[in-house]
XYZ file of C-alpha atoms in Angstrom:
305
model
C -86.092 199.083 -253.791
C -86.506 201.370 -250.831
C -84.064 203.047 -248.469
C -82.639 201.027 -245.531
C -81.025 202.047 -242.327
C -77.630 203.862 -242.929
C -74.761 205.675 -241.199
C -74.319 209.087 -242.625
C -71.302 207.779 -244.500
C -72.890 204.518 -245.851
C -73.913 204.191 -249.417
C -77.447 204.730 -250.417
C -78.033 200.976 -251.248
C -76.659 199.734 -247.851
C -78.864 197.762 -245.456
C -77.396 197.462 -241.860
C -78.200 194.451 -239.782
C -76.997 193.736 -236.255
C -76.554 190.125 -234.942
C -75.430 188.764 -231.777
C -76.127 185.912 -228.985
C -78.350 185.989 -226.276
C -79.810 183.247 -224.032
C -82.034 185.191 -221.908
C -85.756 186.489 -222.577
C -86.037 186.868 -226.155
C -88.530 189.069 -227.876
C -89.544 190.069 -231.717
C -90.947 193.582 -231.903
C -91.238 196.161 -234.429
C -93.499 198.977 -235.832
C -94.922 200.066 -239.175
C -95.555 203.870 -239.896
C -97.470 205.094 -242.909
C -97.546 208.882 -243.642
C -98.797 211.140 -246.468
C -96.237 213.652 -247.369
C -97.691 217.023 -248.997
C -94.493 218.732 -249.708
C -90.803 217.753 -249.242
C -90.453 217.194 -245.492
C -87.929 215.942 -242.951
C -88.753 213.188 -240.273
C -86.681 212.440 -237.225
C -87.809 208.846 -235.691
C -86.982 207.471 -232.421
C -88.565 203.926 -232.826
C -85.349 201.537 -232.744
C -84.323 199.849 -229.533
C -81.036 200.736 -227.675
C -78.077 198.260 -226.837
C -76.927 197.952 -223.428
C -75.542 195.505 -220.968
C -79.130 194.163 -220.089
C -80.765 194.577 -223.718
C -78.830 193.052 -226.599
C -80.072 193.476 -230.233
C -79.869 189.955 -232.025
C -81.060 191.448 -235.196
C -82.730 194.399 -236.650
C -83.759 196.114 -239.891
C -85.388 199.413 -240.550
C -86.249 200.341 -244.017
C -88.730 202.633 -245.911
C -90.105 202.715 -249.569
C -88.450 205.837 -250.272
C -85.385 206.017 -252.200
C -83.777 208.281 -250.011
C -81.244 207.422 -247.397
C -81.908 207.123 -243.675
C -79.178 208.530 -241.480
C -78.705 207.485 -237.901
C -77.376 209.438 -234.978
C -76.586 207.762 -231.363
C -76.522 209.976 -228.523
C -73.469 209.480 -226.240
C -75.285 210.076 -222.864
C -78.558 208.055 -223.231
C -77.810 206.014 -226.388
C -80.962 206.969 -227.910
C -81.131 206.417 -231.751
C -82.581 208.951 -233.975
C -83.100 208.375 -237.691
C -83.413 211.328 -240.228
C -85.351 210.908 -243.403
C -85.821 213.632 -246.030
C -89.068 212.418 -247.747
C -90.342 213.802 -250.927
C -94.089 214.235 -251.590
C -96.069 211.127 -251.783
C -96.878 207.982 -249.660
C -94.142 207.107 -247.177
C -94.164 203.651 -245.379
C -91.303 203.031 -242.697
C -90.988 199.579 -241.227
C -88.782 198.520 -238.163
C -88.366 194.905 -236.858
C -85.954 193.671 -234.356
C -84.957 190.641 -232.287
C -83.908 191.318 -228.807
C -82.422 189.525 -225.905
C -83.422 191.009 -222.157
C -81.525 190.112 -219.177
C -83.057 192.144 -216.393
C -81.145 192.694 -213.199
C -83.211 191.710 -210.089
C -82.773 192.844 -206.507
C -84.359 192.762 -203.012
C -86.323 196.041 -202.879
C -85.756 196.193 -198.889
C -81.943 196.611 -199.706
C -82.180 199.488 -201.915
C -81.411 203.065 -200.454
C -81.753 206.637 -201.569
C -78.498 208.393 -202.650
C -78.118 211.838 -201.119
C -77.366 214.599 -203.739
C -73.965 215.021 -202.176
C -73.066 211.459 -203.127
C -74.652 211.257 -206.578
C -72.512 210.832 -209.533
C -72.121 214.207 -211.276
C -73.783 212.999 -214.576
C -76.980 211.925 -212.602
C -77.520 215.360 -211.095
C -79.130 216.508 -214.443
C -82.162 214.279 -213.635
C -82.894 216.143 -210.251
C -84.102 219.383 -212.047
C -87.620 220.360 -213.020
C -88.322 219.958 -216.755
C -90.805 220.824 -219.194
C -93.357 218.215 -218.289
C -92.249 217.478 -214.822
C -92.336 220.692 -212.782
C -91.307 219.140 -209.499
C -90.588 222.608 -208.033
C -94.452 223.268 -208.268
C -95.151 220.137 -206.522
C -92.871 220.445 -203.419
C -95.368 221.141 -200.608
C -97.768 218.251 -201.683
C -95.127 215.710 -202.157
C -93.661 216.538 -198.692
C -97.053 216.150 -197.123
C -97.666 212.784 -198.822
C -94.360 210.995 -198.811
C -92.052 213.224 -196.931
C -92.298 210.893 -193.772
C -92.004 207.655 -195.566
C -88.820 205.655 -195.066
C -86.309 206.626 -197.734
C -85.547 204.134 -200.481
C -87.216 201.895 -202.978
C -90.390 201.366 -200.787
C -91.001 205.231 -200.936
C -90.767 205.260 -204.929
C -93.249 202.236 -204.782
C -95.555 204.259 -202.528
C -95.477 207.009 -205.238
C -96.366 204.310 -207.873
C -99.183 203.059 -205.421
C -100.610 206.471 -205.047
C -100.687 207.356 -208.787
C -102.164 203.937 -209.504
C -104.945 204.484 -206.689
C -105.682 208.252 -207.754
C -105.144 208.754 -211.335
C -107.644 207.338 -213.585
C -105.948 205.640 -216.823
C -108.185 206.946 -219.771
C -107.038 206.836 -223.385
C -107.256 210.081 -225.084
C -107.751 212.131 -221.812
C -104.517 214.077 -222.185
C -102.477 215.700 -225.124
C -98.905 216.905 -225.844
C -99.365 220.042 -223.648
C -100.478 217.850 -220.354
C -97.793 218.111 -217.635
C -97.260 216.354 -214.146
C -99.010 219.285 -212.544
C -102.090 219.021 -214.816
C -102.196 215.187 -214.155
C -102.031 215.952 -210.450
C -104.962 218.265 -210.418
C -107.132 216.647 -213.048
C -106.322 212.866 -211.732
C -106.534 211.329 -215.260
C -104.192 210.566 -218.000
C -102.359 207.816 -219.968
C -98.892 206.176 -219.570
C -96.665 209.148 -220.358
C -98.777 211.115 -217.699
C -98.370 208.462 -215.128
C -94.554 208.483 -215.935
C -94.320 212.300 -215.693
C -96.213 212.468 -212.405
C -93.910 209.785 -211.091
C -90.859 211.630 -212.069
C -91.929 214.977 -210.741
C -92.814 213.392 -207.306
C -89.236 211.680 -207.272
C -87.636 214.816 -208.180
C -89.484 216.728 -205.295
C -87.863 214.445 -202.933
C -84.344 214.823 -204.347
C -84.632 211.539 -206.131
C -83.253 211.420 -209.650
C -85.787 210.182 -212.036
C -85.975 210.074 -215.764
C -88.352 209.161 -218.559
C -88.435 206.093 -220.743
C -90.175 205.071 -223.751
C -90.417 201.735 -225.447
C -92.143 198.576 -226.507
C -94.172 196.760 -223.935
C -95.009 192.977 -224.238
C -98.849 192.370 -223.460
C -99.949 195.906 -223.864
C -103.526 195.894 -225.393
C -103.860 197.591 -227.845
C -100.357 197.632 -228.840
C -98.638 200.993 -228.748
C -95.499 202.752 -227.546
C -95.404 202.750 -223.816
C -94.082 205.100 -221.193
C -92.567 204.219 -217.869
C -89.896 205.967 -215.431
C -86.730 205.033 -213.870
C -85.445 206.241 -210.386
C -81.787 206.476 -209.251
C -81.537 204.401 -206.019
C -78.660 202.443 -204.555
C -76.180 203.532 -207.502
C -78.531 202.051 -210.267
C -81.428 203.093 -212.386
C -84.638 200.854 -211.224
C -87.578 200.965 -213.449
C -91.266 201.761 -212.310
C -94.559 201.556 -214.202
C -97.501 202.947 -212.204
C -99.914 201.856 -215.042
C -99.380 198.366 -213.992
C -100.457 197.378 -217.423
C -97.574 195.142 -218.482
C -95.113 192.967 -216.773
C -91.497 194.763 -215.826
C -89.641 192.035 -217.461
C -91.523 192.659 -220.867
C -90.434 196.439 -221.197
C -87.948 197.243 -224.031
C -86.034 200.535 -223.983
C -86.078 202.732 -227.095
C -85.581 206.359 -225.662
C -84.478 207.859 -222.406
C -84.637 211.522 -221.338
C -85.755 213.942 -218.576
C -89.373 213.766 -219.826
C -91.337 212.791 -223.028
C -89.936 216.085 -224.905
C -86.668 214.203 -225.380
C -88.043 210.894 -226.803
C -90.908 211.631 -229.129
C -91.094 208.701 -231.670
C -91.653 211.006 -234.485
C -90.584 214.683 -235.034
C -91.792 216.033 -238.294
C -90.729 219.172 -240.197
C -93.155 219.940 -242.969
C -96.811 219.311 -244.010
C -97.017 215.530 -243.035
C -100.269 213.520 -242.100
C -100.075 210.203 -240.320
C -102.184 207.538 -241.859
C -101.412 204.343 -239.788
C -99.318 203.143 -236.909
C -99.022 199.607 -236.054
C -96.894 197.925 -233.421
C -96.370 194.492 -232.266
C -94.247 192.517 -229.740
C -94.070 188.643 -229.356
C -92.281 186.589 -226.759
C -89.965 183.829 -228.584
C -90.409 180.549 -226.614
C -87.478 178.944 -228.123
C -85.264 181.354 -225.817
C -86.789 180.248 -222.555
C -89.927 178.610 -221.371
C -92.545 181.637 -220.729
C -93.498 181.629 -216.727
C -95.652 183.592 -214.285
C -92.534 185.793 -213.841
C -92.964 187.135 -217.383
C -96.711 187.088 -217.421
C -97.453 189.156 -214.362
C -95.747 192.239 -212.554
C -93.130 191.255 -209.895
C -92.553 192.535 -206.354
C -88.610 192.475 -207.234
C -86.839 195.510 -207.950
C -85.772 195.446 -211.671
C -83.237 197.323 -213.677
C -82.751 197.050 -217.485
C -80.021 199.653 -217.770
């Protein structure tokens, strides 16, 4: 019998399952990861969804084929969930599956304003600073010329997303772990994380707090972990996805950070080779009849945190 998700103090044979009730949008999702472990190695995974007021875990299960225990740590600030597994040499299989209820917050974009740094909550100021992949300080002149004269508020962040969508080519395999927002601004090509990094950097250059989000995305083809960003406007974090690949109401949060460096789905210490990664996400029609509001992007402002 393989190892199951545990807290640090749980017995080795424990399996933790969370249950709850939710009558909003409901999805079933998960991932399967397979690795070849050459020598004893440590893996830190960030693949499990978070729980908050808008995203409720109905049921979940994480386990591996290893006899070693899996320890869980939940960060107090973001709620990110990290799992540590010390794996012996051999083949390692990790499986995560969850049912989640999503209750997005919708608002009229025309009523959403920007918050001046003087009025921001102190814990939000952290998301104004440049970070490893989002060098907003190097983009100040460009951003001021492109967006500085636009009306402040939700519409200005929408204009940022429109610019990215119109000017940056989405191309799988076009970037790597070293690609930054500045690189994307110059090369005009990237994937979802690059689109998110550029949106974050542009927002921060305008003194709009912005943060990176990773997670599962309904309808993404081929299935993969997806990235988008959130901007702090009108006292709330609103989501933005410049790729426009999936509906906003089909985004389920896994990790939140200043940029992708904070939310890697796997951080590995040791000689490890990934053999396979498979993701899935299905809508559960028993929760609520599927409608066009789920299938296509909306012009309404949406928050899921």
